[in-house]
XYZ file of C-alpha atoms in Angstrom:
755
model
C 0.000 0.000 0.000
C 1.308 3.402 -0.904
C 2.186 5.803 1.873
C -0.207 8.603 0.814
C -3.154 6.210 0.910
C -2.207 5.106 4.458
C -2.074 8.721 5.606
C -5.512 9.430 4.143
C -6.973 6.396 5.947
C -5.401 7.461 9.269
C -6.723 11.002 8.882
C -10.243 9.697 8.211
C -10.036 7.395 11.272
C -8.844 10.223 13.531
C -11.642 12.474 12.305
C -14.213 9.795 13.029
C -12.803 9.358 16.549
C -12.723 13.153 17.117
C -16.478 13.360 16.424
C -17.675 10.339 18.357
C -21.393 9.752 18.610
C -23.252 9.104 21.832
C -22.890 5.382 21.149
C -19.086 5.164 21.139
C -17.488 6.741 24.262
C -14.208 4.932 25.033
C -13.554 3.707 28.539
C -10.129 5.377 28.797
C -11.539 8.956 28.674
C -10.428 11.230 31.512
C -13.244 12.136 33.897
C -11.534 14.885 35.891
C -8.652 17.312 35.963
C -7.860 18.683 39.395
C -11.163 19.768 40.933
C -12.988 20.014 37.563
C -15.112 17.102 36.282
C -14.868 16.349 32.558
C -18.191 15.294 31.097
C -19.156 14.453 27.514
C -19.550 16.251 25.069
C -16.267 17.626 26.512
C -13.250 15.318 26.532
C -9.469 15.198 26.271
C -8.705 12.112 24.190
C -9.634 10.727 20.788
C -13.308 9.761 20.757
C -13.880 11.321 24.181
C -15.385 14.591 22.903
C -18.147 15.361 20.451
C -16.262 17.740 18.184
C -13.040 19.744 18.229
C -14.599 22.795 19.953
C -15.312 20.552 22.971
C -11.752 19.245 23.234
C -10.011 20.037 26.507
C -6.445 19.476 27.765
C -5.318 18.760 31.289
C -2.050 20.554 32.083
C -0.708 18.583 35.045
C 2.548 20.542 35.189
C 0.913 23.871 35.963
C 2.291 25.724 39.004
C -1.174 25.820 40.571
C -1.719 22.102 40.071
C -3.633 20.237 37.344
C -5.374 22.849 35.149
C -8.016 22.170 32.505
C -7.526 24.178 29.289
C -9.962 24.672 26.445
C -8.618 23.248 23.157
C -4.984 23.398 24.330
C -5.284 27.202 24.592
C -4.498 29.424 27.539
C -8.178 29.597 28.523
C -8.468 27.905 31.928
C -11.722 26.055 32.691
C -12.768 26.152 36.337
C -16.151 24.406 36.007
C -18.165 22.403 33.432
C -21.962 22.099 33.549
C -24.060 19.986 31.214
C -27.304 20.829 33.047
C -27.085 24.576 32.336
C -25.001 24.490 29.142
C -22.287 26.710 30.638
C -18.574 26.539 31.374
C -16.733 28.813 33.768
C -13.360 30.067 32.564
C -10.828 32.692 33.637
C -10.540 35.981 31.750
C -7.722 38.481 31.950
C -7.891 41.771 33.838
C -6.755 44.970 32.117
C -4.629 47.294 34.274
C -3.402 50.854 33.729
C -0.993 51.852 36.532
C 1.129 54.887 37.390
C 4.315 55.130 39.397
C 5.052 57.456 42.318
C 5.995 60.242 39.886
C 2.601 60.076 38.230
C 4.047 58.458 35.065
C 2.296 55.573 33.345
C 3.783 52.108 33.879
C 4.269 50.778 30.349
C 4.558 47.189 31.639
C 0.895 47.017 32.653
C -1.503 45.242 30.310
C -4.444 47.369 29.331
C -5.746 45.619 26.244
C -6.146 41.842 26.845
C -8.221 39.955 24.272
C -10.465 36.906 24.409
C -11.376 34.979 21.259
C -13.736 32.025 20.836
C -15.155 30.384 17.737
C -17.894 28.136 19.081
C -18.790 29.652 22.449
C -20.551 32.828 23.492
C -20.026 35.088 26.483
C -22.979 34.573 28.867
C -25.251 37.514 29.652
C -24.781 36.598 33.322
C -21.409 38.360 33.118
C -20.795 42.070 33.672
C -18.125 44.386 32.294
C -16.623 46.169 35.337
C -14.189 49.070 35.668
C -12.426 50.200 38.869
C -10.658 53.534 39.383
C -11.017 57.163 40.328
C -10.702 58.445 36.748
C -10.969 55.241 34.747
C -12.216 55.158 31.143
C -12.824 51.477 30.305
C -14.068 49.974 27.004
C -14.936 46.554 25.672
C -14.904 45.882 21.920
C -16.422 42.623 20.732
C -17.997 40.837 17.797
C -21.291 39.038 17.291
C -20.838 37.049 14.096
C -20.104 39.622 11.403
C -21.208 42.526 13.612
C -19.004 44.603 15.875
C -19.974 45.658 19.349
C -18.548 48.253 21.698
C -19.471 49.766 25.029
C -17.822 51.001 28.201
C -18.175 53.059 31.344
C -16.412 55.774 33.309
C -15.610 55.600 37.012
C -14.734 58.731 39.006
C -14.020 59.637 42.638
C -12.092 62.225 44.662
C -11.465 60.207 47.781
C -12.506 56.978 49.454
C -15.011 58.664 51.770
C -17.418 59.237 48.857
C -17.412 55.539 47.921
C -20.197 53.149 48.899
C -18.942 49.608 49.351
C -20.868 47.015 47.362
C -22.080 49.594 44.823
C -20.795 49.887 41.227
C -22.793 53.000 40.386
C -19.957 55.088 38.899
C -18.173 56.337 42.024
C -14.981 54.311 42.220
C -16.563 51.478 40.246
C -18.866 51.168 37.217
C -20.397 48.253 35.325
C -22.421 47.488 32.155
C -24.254 44.418 30.913
C -22.864 42.070 28.281
C -25.200 41.663 25.254
C -26.157 38.302 23.831
C -24.031 36.540 21.242
C -20.562 37.987 21.973
C -17.877 35.473 20.938
C -14.718 37.588 21.065
C -13.711 40.828 22.729
C -10.841 43.154 23.618
C -10.578 45.166 26.846
C -8.940 48.554 27.259
C -8.643 50.905 30.199
C -7.052 54.332 30.536
C -7.127 57.350 32.813
C -8.641 60.576 31.489
C -6.685 62.644 34.070
C -3.030 62.378 35.056
C -2.553 60.738 38.420
C -1.437 63.229 41.043
C 0.244 62.341 44.324
C -2.914 62.728 46.392
C -4.759 60.256 44.147
C -1.831 57.837 43.888
C -1.962 57.259 47.628
C -5.219 55.366 47.384
C -5.626 54.678 43.623
C -2.401 53.974 41.671
C -4.190 51.965 38.931
C -7.357 51.623 36.913
C -8.739 48.162 36.072
C -11.264 46.575 33.685
C -12.534 42.990 33.397
C -15.481 40.732 32.565
C -16.767 38.775 35.566
C -19.516 36.260 36.343
C -21.944 38.032 38.672
C -24.472 35.207 39.056
C -23.047 34.262 42.456
C -21.588 37.704 43.304
C -18.013 36.645 42.573
C -17.044 40.300 42.690
C -18.257 42.687 45.380
C -16.682 46.134 45.101
C -14.870 47.601 48.085
C -12.900 50.832 48.491
C -9.810 48.680 49.195
C -9.910 47.515 45.532
C -8.650 50.968 44.481
C -5.260 50.318 46.063
C -4.532 46.584 45.812
C -6.414 45.230 42.788
C -3.350 45.297 40.490
C -2.307 41.913 41.891
C -5.462 40.317 40.454
C -4.665 38.896 37.011
C -7.785 36.854 36.229
C -11.518 36.829 37.025
C -14.139 34.055 36.537
C -16.334 34.364 33.424
C -19.221 32.254 32.090
C -19.490 30.940 28.524
C -22.595 29.468 26.886
C -22.295 26.359 24.723
C -24.554 24.139 22.615
C -24.270 21.330 20.077
C -23.743 22.470 16.485
C -25.528 25.341 14.805
C -28.850 23.692 13.958
C -32.191 23.726 15.743
C -33.650 20.679 17.453
C -36.031 20.071 14.583
C -33.286 20.052 11.910
C -30.619 18.297 14.001
C -32.983 15.456 14.970
C -33.270 14.454 11.312
C -29.640 13.266 11.434
C -30.397 10.245 13.592
C -26.809 9.024 13.549
C -25.192 12.134 15.043
C -28.165 13.559 16.976
C -27.281 13.258 20.691
C -30.675 13.634 22.416
C -31.733 9.978 22.382
C -33.290 7.476 24.735
C -34.682 9.188 27.842
C -33.320 12.621 26.925
C -35.069 15.438 25.073
C -33.902 18.374 22.965
C -34.362 21.939 24.278
C -33.820 25.426 22.831
C -34.205 27.661 25.897
C -31.395 30.070 25.056
C -30.678 32.707 22.405
C -27.601 31.208 20.708
C -27.377 28.715 17.837
C -27.396 24.926 18.217
C -29.328 22.677 20.582
C -28.993 21.221 24.088
C -30.129 17.940 25.624
C -31.902 17.344 28.917
C -32.998 14.183 30.740
C -36.749 13.722 30.806
C -38.662 14.265 34.049
C -38.111 11.348 36.411
C -34.651 10.599 34.928
C -31.116 11.758 35.758
C -27.688 11.377 34.120
C -25.779 12.713 31.114
C -28.353 13.445 28.386
C -25.621 13.542 25.703
C -24.752 9.857 26.222
C -27.033 7.113 25.000
C -29.018 5.399 27.760
C -27.224 7.456 30.409
C -30.471 9.120 31.609
C -31.684 6.543 34.113
C -34.749 6.373 36.248
C -34.768 8.316 39.553
C -36.134 6.490 42.576
C -38.063 9.405 44.110
C -39.097 7.246 47.048
C -35.469 6.791 48.154
C -34.159 10.308 47.588
C -32.852 11.731 50.849
C -34.686 14.738 52.180
C -37.668 14.342 49.800
C -41.015 13.388 51.306
C -43.277 13.032 48.269
C -46.076 10.825 49.630
C -48.420 11.188 52.577
C -48.527 7.431 53.277
C -46.722 4.910 51.048
C -44.483 5.538 47.991
C -43.851 3.139 45.077
C -41.278 3.930 42.370
C -42.163 3.516 38.669
C -40.171 4.025 35.475
C -39.751 7.764 35.090
C -42.217 8.500 37.867
C -43.643 7.281 41.190
C -47.035 6.502 42.703
C -48.437 7.087 46.166
C -51.080 5.136 48.036
C -53.404 6.161 50.862
C -54.179 4.335 54.140
C -57.205 2.088 54.449
C -60.424 4.019 54.384
C -58.895 6.904 52.388
C -58.773 7.687 48.666
C -56.799 10.072 46.414
C -53.408 10.289 44.690
C -51.634 10.280 48.080
C -49.121 12.896 46.932
C -47.979 15.498 49.417
C -48.330 18.250 46.818
C -51.269 16.705 44.959
C -54.877 16.043 45.921
C -53.675 14.105 48.977
C -55.793 11.544 50.824
C -59.432 12.032 51.745
C -61.633 9.787 53.853
C -63.956 7.456 51.914
C -67.653 8.137 52.382
C -68.465 4.630 53.618
C -65.635 4.757 56.095
C -66.826 8.140 57.284
C -70.341 6.827 57.837
C -69.096 3.839 59.837
C -66.804 5.950 61.988
C -69.534 8.561 62.433
C -72.070 6.017 63.672
C -69.660 4.509 66.182
C -68.475 7.898 67.317
C -72.027 9.229 67.621
C -73.235 6.342 69.758
C -70.236 6.529 72.064
C -70.367 10.323 72.112
C -74.083 10.399 72.931
C -73.616 8.045 75.831
C -70.688 10.050 77.193
C -72.572 13.295 76.635
C -75.567 12.116 78.631
C -73.325 10.857 81.396
C -71.239 14.008 81.609
C -74.315 16.240 81.282
C -75.960 14.549 84.236
C -72.779 14.851 86.301
C -72.156 18.423 85.145
C -75.667 19.649 85.863
C -75.570 18.138 89.320
C -72.206 19.684 90.114
C -73.193 23.007 88.569
C -76.396 23.149 90.575
C -74.479 22.524 93.773
C -71.697 24.940 92.795
C -74.160 27.683 91.881
C -75.836 27.460 95.268
C -72.483 27.782 97.010
C -71.340 30.580 94.693
C -74.549 32.586 95.099
C -74.278 32.393 98.863
C -70.592 33.335 98.672
C -71.258 36.290 96.350
C -74.172 37.468 98.494
C -71.816 37.741 101.478
C -68.952 39.065 99.333
C -71.143 41.788 97.831
C -72.210 43.007 101.253
C -75.554 41.300 101.654
C -75.066 40.806 105.401
C -73.588 44.304 105.712
C -76.612 45.711 103.897
C -78.984 44.014 106.313
C -77.031 45.306 109.333
C -76.879 48.881 108.042
C -80.556 48.918 107.180
C -81.400 47.864 110.720
C -78.999 50.530 112.005
C -80.643 53.524 110.285
C -84.011 53.309 111.958
C -85.378 50.087 110.556
C -86.087 51.437 107.041
C -86.906 48.749 104.524
C -85.663 48.464 100.964
C -88.627 48.674 98.595
C -86.543 47.532 95.579
C -86.870 44.065 94.097
C -84.089 41.470 94.388
C -83.419 40.105 90.900
C -81.844 36.749 90.110
C -78.769 36.268 87.946
C -80.786 34.716 85.130
C -83.255 37.607 85.002
C -80.543 40.226 84.520
C -78.576 38.122 82.025
C -81.695 37.672 79.931
C -82.559 41.368 80.213
C -79.101 42.430 78.956
C -78.555 39.593 76.452
C -75.751 38.236 78.653
C -74.368 41.745 79.168
C -73.751 42.233 75.460
C -71.368 45.087 74.639
C -73.955 46.641 72.323
C -76.214 47.158 75.356
C -73.710 49.466 77.117
C -75.168 52.958 77.503
C -72.567 54.455 79.807
C -69.425 53.939 81.860
C -68.433 55.718 85.055
C -65.862 55.578 87.785
C -67.973 53.113 89.772
C -69.375 50.799 87.118
C -70.815 50.127 83.675
C -74.474 50.774 82.779
C -76.376 48.419 80.435
C -79.767 48.851 78.820
C -82.064 46.008 79.883
C -85.529 44.782 78.941
C -87.460 42.980 81.684
C -89.995 40.193 80.969
C -92.870 42.717 81.248
C -91.161 44.730 78.418
C -90.163 47.431 80.855
C -86.914 49.121 79.849
C -84.435 49.618 82.690
C -80.821 50.683 83.227
C -78.680 48.023 84.919
C -75.502 49.286 86.603
C -72.818 46.641 87.074
C -70.362 47.670 89.781
C -66.692 47.706 88.867
C -64.382 45.497 90.978
C -60.874 45.807 89.601
C -58.770 43.857 92.113
C -58.774 42.406 95.595
C -57.101 45.470 97.160
C -60.098 47.629 96.199
C -62.879 45.125 96.691
C -63.921 46.160 100.199
C -63.987 49.874 99.329
C -66.098 49.282 96.244
C -68.477 46.976 98.127
C -68.970 49.769 100.672
C -69.759 52.201 97.849
C -72.220 49.768 96.314
C -74.067 49.174 99.611
C -73.959 52.915 100.237
C -75.714 53.578 96.926
C -78.411 51.002 97.677
C -79.055 52.528 101.102
C -79.234 56.085 99.792
C -81.450 55.359 96.805
C -83.777 53.220 98.903
C -84.552 56.294 101.037
C -85.033 58.794 98.205
C -88.420 59.480 96.627
C -88.051 62.543 94.440
C -89.127 63.114 90.861
C -85.712 64.550 89.913
C -83.677 61.705 91.399
C -83.252 58.532 89.388
C -85.423 55.770 90.866
C -83.955 52.508 92.131
C -86.044 49.533 90.970
C -84.014 46.655 92.343
C -80.616 45.008 92.795
C -78.805 41.669 92.450
C -76.168 40.400 94.895
C -75.829 36.818 93.600
C -72.994 37.443 91.111
C -69.327 38.265 91.525
C -70.051 41.755 90.227
C -73.145 43.224 91.994
C -75.768 45.117 89.979
C -78.380 47.852 90.510
C -81.546 48.202 88.433
C -82.728 51.791 87.772
C -85.484 53.398 85.817
C -84.313 53.993 82.234
C -83.669 57.619 81.308
C -83.708 57.680 77.481
C -82.205 61.051 76.585
C -78.582 60.692 77.764
C -76.645 62.885 80.167
C -76.543 66.648 80.558
C -72.886 66.474 79.502
C -73.972 65.076 76.110
C -76.507 67.846 75.601
C -74.068 70.610 76.507
C -71.024 69.445 74.546
C -72.617 67.734 71.549
C -72.880 70.380 68.834
C -76.221 69.163 67.483
C -77.838 68.560 70.881
C -76.573 71.815 72.425
C -78.512 73.855 69.862
C -81.721 72.128 70.953
C -81.504 73.067 74.624
C -82.505 76.706 74.837
C -81.838 78.917 77.827
C -85.357 78.180 79.145
C -84.583 74.441 79.121
C -81.159 74.951 80.700
C -82.630 77.064 83.475
C -85.316 74.461 84.136
C -82.669 71.670 84.274
C -80.619 73.735 86.721
C -83.703 74.455 88.853
C -84.760 70.804 88.979
C -81.204 69.647 89.778
C -80.941 72.205 92.570
C -84.313 71.072 93.931
C -83.155 67.462 93.984
C -79.910 68.316 95.802
C -81.841 70.516 98.256
C -84.108 67.549 98.967
C -81.062 65.337 99.633
C -79.560 67.892 102.018
C -82.671 68.962 103.944
C -85.672 66.688 103.350
C -84.241 63.163 103.338
C -84.596 61.181 106.583
C -80.795 61.300 106.899
C -79.041 64.185 105.091
C -77.203 63.000 102.001
C -74.211 64.658 100.320
C -73.898 63.557 96.714
C -70.130 64.313 96.525
C -69.895 63.958 92.709
C -72.258 66.531 91.192
C -71.387 67.008 87.489
C -73.198 66.963 84.108
C -72.206 63.319 83.561
C -74.288 62.377 86.628
C -77.377 64.385 85.607
C -79.594 62.389 83.249
C -82.129 63.998 80.907
C -85.428 62.308 80.065
C -87.483 62.711 76.896
C -89.197 65.816 78.312
C -85.834 67.382 79.235
C -86.475 66.817 82.926
C -83.342 66.418 85.077
C -82.603 63.211 86.988
C -79.711 63.189 89.476
C -77.889 59.837 89.354
C -74.744 57.927 90.441
C -74.683 57.908 94.250
C -71.634 55.616 94.510
C -69.569 58.314 96.203
C -72.382 59.799 98.341
C -72.291 60.070 102.133
C -74.985 60.005 104.837
C -74.538 62.830 107.381
C -75.853 62.137 110.891
C -78.336 64.709 112.161
C -76.018 65.907 114.948
C -73.106 66.622 112.589
C -72.537 69.505 110.172
C -69.450 68.052 108.551
C -67.795 64.677 108.055
C -64.107 63.806 107.742
C -63.634 61.520 104.734
C -61.084 60.578 102.128
C -61.234 63.236 99.406
C -63.197 61.976 96.425
C -64.670 63.680 93.376
C -63.987 64.815 89.814
C -61.279 67.279 88.752
C -62.804 70.683 88.079
C -65.959 70.020 90.115
C -64.238 69.241 93.436
C -64.737 71.719 96.309
C -61.273 73.282 96.970
C -62.021 73.642 100.706
C -62.963 69.961 100.940
C -59.858 69.071 98.918
C -57.521 70.850 101.351
C -59.222 70.022 104.678
C -60.829 66.636 104.005
C -63.968 67.954 105.795
C -67.066 67.109 103.733
C -70.103 69.409 104.126
C -73.262 70.091 102.178
C -71.480 73.206 100.798
C -69.225 70.829 98.811
C -72.223 69.942 96.643
C -73.032 73.673 96.359
C -69.581 74.333 94.865
C -69.945 71.450 92.379
C -73.399 72.709 91.390
C -71.928 76.165 90.802
C -69.507 74.608 88.327
C -72.475 72.916 86.584
C -74.181 76.341 86.306
C -71.039 77.751 84.651
C -71.013 74.830 82.214
C -74.698 75.405 81.371
C -74.050 79.109 80.749
C -70.871 78.758 78.672
C -71.317 75.423 76.927
C -67.595 74.785 77.445
C -65.682 72.084 79.295
C -64.584 73.039 82.786
C -60.976 71.903 82.396
C -59.202 72.072 79.014
C -55.482 71.186 79.119
C -55.062 72.159 75.457
C -55.360 75.847 76.426
C -52.744 78.046 78.130
C -52.421 77.538 81.888
C -54.310 80.756 82.746
C -57.291 79.692 80.583
C -57.442 75.981 81.483
C -59.976 76.379 84.317
C -63.247 77.776 82.995
C -64.536 78.909 86.394
C -61.721 81.443 86.796
C -62.234 83.013 83.368
C -66.010 83.005 83.905
C -65.791 84.889 87.222
C -63.273 87.310 85.706
C -65.598 88.065 82.758
C -68.503 88.596 85.166
C -66.527 91.025 87.309
C -65.115 92.858 84.258
C -68.513 93.280 82.591
C -67.724 91.141 79.541
C -69.967 88.195 80.375
C -71.315 87.989 76.825
C -67.895 86.890 75.561
C -67.929 83.625 77.522
C -71.603 82.650 77.124
C -72.520 79.715 74.898
C -72.755 80.787 71.246
C -75.682 78.384 70.786
C -77.776 80.675 73.021
C -77.554 83.213 70.158
C -77.496 86.260 72.390
C -76.763 89.780 71.245
C -76.928 91.082 74.809
C -77.029 89.521 78.245
C -80.608 89.092 79.600
C -81.311 90.017 83.203
C -82.094 86.423 84.230
C -78.729 85.162 82.897
C -76.957 87.840 84.927
C -78.860 86.667 88.027
C -77.894 83.021 87.407
C -74.275 84.069 86.745
C -74.166 85.962 90.050
C -75.647 82.927 91.780
C -72.956 80.686 90.247
C -70.310 83.144 91.441
C -71.561 82.907 95.027
C -71.657 79.097 94.817
C -68.001 79.117 93.731
C -66.670 81.008 96.760
C -63.540 79.304 98.072
C -64.849 79.355 101.652
C -67.885 77.181 102.217
C -69.369 79.597 104.771
C -69.657 82.255 102.075
C -71.681 79.974 99.768
C -75.504 79.777 99.896
C -77.175 76.529 100.949
C -78.643 74.236 98.353
C -82.122 75.231 99.595
C -81.343 78.899 98.973
C -79.930 78.092 95.536
C -83.037 76.088 94.585
C -85.442 78.819 95.746
C -83.470 81.547 93.976
C -83.491 79.562 90.723
C -87.239 79.028 91.088
C -87.619 82.791 91.524
C -85.552 83.491 88.410
C -87.635 80.954 86.503
C -90.803 82.677 87.672
C -89.521 85.978 86.261
C -89.398 84.398 82.797
C -93.018 83.204 82.691
C -94.788 85.639 80.376
C -98.234 84.683 81.554
C -97.621 86.405 84.929
C -98.492 90.069 84.678
C -95.567 91.196 86.840
C -93.077 89.891 84.239
C -93.999 92.841 81.998
C -93.077 95.335 84.686
C -90.141 97.526 83.730
C -88.908 97.785 87.257
C -86.769 95.053 88.807
C -87.798 96.286 92.213
C -91.446 95.552 91.382
C -90.530 91.976 90.454
C -88.669 91.554 93.699
C -91.580 92.939 95.680
C -93.952 90.496 93.998
C -91.665 87.576 94.899
C -91.556 88.685 98.511
C -95.342 89.005 98.764
C -96.215 85.830 96.862
C -93.830 83.155 95.636
C -94.661 81.115 92.564
C -96.329 77.776 92.741
C -93.295 76.174 91.094
C -91.276 76.735 94.242
C -93.358 74.154 96.086
C -92.371 71.181 93.927
C -90.310 69.569 96.662
C -90.804 68.794 100.307
C -88.113 71.234 101.296
C -89.745 74.304 99.694
C -89.326 77.426 101.803
C -91.462 80.549 101.168
C -89.627 82.708 103.674
C -88.561 86.126 102.349
C -85.059 85.345 103.603
C -84.777 82.811 100.807
C -84.751 85.669 98.329
C -82.293 87.781 100.228
C -79.694 87.538 97.481
C -82.200 88.824 94.907
C -83.218 91.760 97.076
C -79.567 92.711 97.645
C -78.743 92.695 93.932
C -78.136 96.186 92.444
C -80.248 97.303 89.569
C -78.902 95.545 86.456
C -79.685 96.534 82.924
C -79.252 94.266 79.882
C -75.740 94.434 78.534
C -74.158 94.247 75.094
C -70.611 93.442 76.091
C -70.108 96.712 78.029
C -69.037 96.920 81.642
C -71.765 97.153 84.244
C -71.890 97.554 87.998
């Protein structure tokens, strides 16, 4: 045989081995080089790689140890991946450095190149430049097209740099477009390096780097010591050939995606890639290398709810007995069969019914016994025995109120539903209740916060029962009954439907509806009720918490004094009583506050504050105002003394000048607010004076039309009005009107001073 013919045959044989199909992978092929695995279609020996572009060489004499090179070039491969179709290689870094004199170092490399024929630079890479006046560029090619881009990085000092950010200050970056197969890097400085810059930035640098796993994270220290870095990791995309899956699959001999692998085109470059089908794992480029995965035995994977059975390319799950479904943890799961449910339900129902009857019988018996013990305990705890003793100790008076059971009050309030709450105070919560006879009542549930206050609050509760049981006045809220059988005792009152005086004064809509006539009548009725408590009750009673919140208004705008939780009974032989100071800020008698001596004049002071509130329509204490204006009573008295009363009166009264009767009420309020109790009128005098002022306003009396105030006073002295006899404590003595007689002649005012 001639020599040329032998050479031709050898060349043909070598070519056939260099492009081995998936059927013919020799056993002697290297599988690793250093820490890098070598997997077909890559290989290093004849027949071990698919085509020449996938040929690799293992340099075992490299100073850093065995190094895998692409096609015997200087391109170092650091990782091969057949699942993603990528290889990680090292790319050069371009440097442009200056010496201590600010002169460029000609030995630095500022234009490294990277050339590939069958691979493309992955878009997961970034082109990065580092430096304080760096001008970096990348020039590349995409087939027959050229590509170029770059970025500029500037900075004056390291303090302006943000670590981890490549936004242009000390570091800049741009994306790599698709399809780049070759490129050149260049970097230069657009300003000469001066000594102050050289201290922290002697060089500028440019490189392409894989940023998928944050291989590079910029730091200000890179400006000074990055010149020692020669290479950076970069990703390359690869695929088989240049044809699509559809065209390549027609060549059945050389098409690699066979057996349990499938062809995919999920990237922008030319050629095709192979992938094992779902349920299989292995190298999809080798025939029959994609083998079945046993999902049931994979560590850390719990795919079934009950039992798992592996199948070819998949798995099946089964459910326990009595359940149906696919049994998969992330599928429809397992559900109970209807027949099984019925059987279990019947057995459970029979057993449950028996146990229910047994436990119900035991529970009801124990509950009945426990309730009897609890009711007796609560009756004693809530002062039932104390109430009986105190009733017998005040002259044998009997409580006329009804004792209600727990069930009656729970039914009346719908188990004390929150929607039934109509008010809350310092001594309890008030619910709206409906009794079996459809009578609407107000049920006050006493407030017991903790054991340290229990005895005090029980005393207040019993005190309120005792006081209300002795009061029979049309302007005092009526006690209907009480309940002592629960942990929290309750009182049952008549229901007053129109809210509190506080609501009517300070609610903008309601305040317009209560004219001065109505306000005066409310004040008169309230004064009459307090006068009754002080002088007509069998044992004098001091309310101790007179304020608009404790004055209820019915549908006819009649006043009802309520909330006697803080009230005190005053023995007949005593004029004052030493007690712990108790009341509401703004309404509290200052003399009582400082001395602790409670007298009937304490209620007079509080009522004077109520009069001021009725006249002005403002809150007594307002901390949002300056300190001098926070207390309304002070500014009210000052306006009265300075003749500018009109300025503080309620705007809803719509007054252009101050009527004579308002001046009289204002003067009365002033006397009630004297600091010394001895200088205040009694509640009886206040009530009678208000009745006299009310009588002056009744147009049907002929003396109202008199132009002389003295004539009106004379009429009052000779014959008081019938309205002054509404209560048992009415007094027709001329002395009752002493304050009116002593008043100087007062003319209506329009904001001017008067005397």
